[in-house]
Amino acid sequence: MVKRQLPNPSEIFELLHFKTPELNPRRRRLDAALTTWDLRKIAKRRTPAAAFDYTDGAAEGEISLRRARQAFRDIEFHPDILHPAIDVDTSCEILGGRSAMPFGIAPTGFTRLMQTEGEVAGAGAAGAAGIPFTLSTLGTASIEDVKAANPHGRNWFQLYVMRRREISYGLVERAAAAGFDTLMFTVDTPVAGARLRDKRNGFSIPPQITAGTVLNAIPRPWWWFDFLTTPKLEFASLKSTGGTVGELLDNAMDPTISDEDLKVIRSMWPGKIVIKGVQTLEDSKRLIDLGVDGVLLSNHGGRQLDRAPVPFRLLPEVVREVGKDATIMVDTGIMNGADVVAAVALGAKFGLVGRAYLYGLMAGGREGVDRMIEILSDEVVRTMKLLGVSSLAELEPRHVTQLTRLTPVRPSVKATSDALAR
């Protein structure tokens, strides 16, 4: 029998702990977010459907995006037991410079439509955290404004080669003059992908005020207040901004870009150059032979060709074949610091986060981006400690198994020959 006694008041008082209430509503909701998925929930509540779906959605059936995220879920870690990792060093050298974490912020277009602080918030947060920030050609802050927001940090520029080549050349020159150290030459957008959520929402640049948008704005008045009381959207390159996102991309992009354009840009750019949107081993080899400094395995966040290869799945093969010759990076689907750790273990030098960054931005502006970086960073550190590794250099392929959910079926040589004969 358990001996019973009357509660001792002094013992009860020892158990009572009252937390000082957080009076700032933004800080309160961000403190309650423990994962990037929590930030996504907040972002969805606070952002009109058209702007949120532009961020959250992907092309056609959104199969590529789901597969990319599932690929990170389908990993198994193998920790080293009795191998203490008390002090963890998460820093790395990437493309000639230092980063405090093995991830940076990916380029995103039309960012101030998500939340009015836009790229300035992203660049400032990245600089404070000691990680790189990438500005998109279709960003809503100028190259010079991003440099001002992140004057001492690392800024990268993502380049689309446009029909009017002089626009792209001018952007390259401005980025170099502003001290951006890496150029991401993007190759996976000859035309716009079919982003069906945008079409269904009637999403346009700038957003049009219709009966539907007014109805959707009723529970989100702060978004419209911010949008209507801040300076008009300015883009890094486009002067005419009327129309849907697809129309803007199709008018600006050039499906005829080739290796010759890469050679021209390479000759103009004084820093490191990375090709963004590589989706095959063969292209990785060819591009490295052309003298690029790195390749970013990416299917544009699933926003271009649906059912495209999953970058994380492609990673081990590319690293094995060409990892000694160039910097291999990966994006698409990263929502957790453990995803970054898994990618590094399999040979990636770096990961880029796009949607996770925008979820943080929509959830709380600059503070939301800070919170996103804090969440991912904590997850990186915790995962490394649980694996028993003290530095990124200690991560090896043996620490990760990619569990197979989809198995490729390769046609036999005979079947291929018979098909060609027909």
Short mmCIF file of C-alpha atoms in Angstrom, two decimals, residues 34 52 235:
data_model
loop_
_atom_site.label_atom_id
_atom_site.label_comp_id
_atom_site.label_asym_id
_atom_site.label_seq_id
_atom_site.Cartn_x
_atom_site.Cartn_y
_atom_site.Cartn_z
CA LEU A 34 8.59 24.59 -33.35
CA PHE A 52 0.12 31.72 -50.22
CA PHE A 235 11.62 44.08 -59.81
#
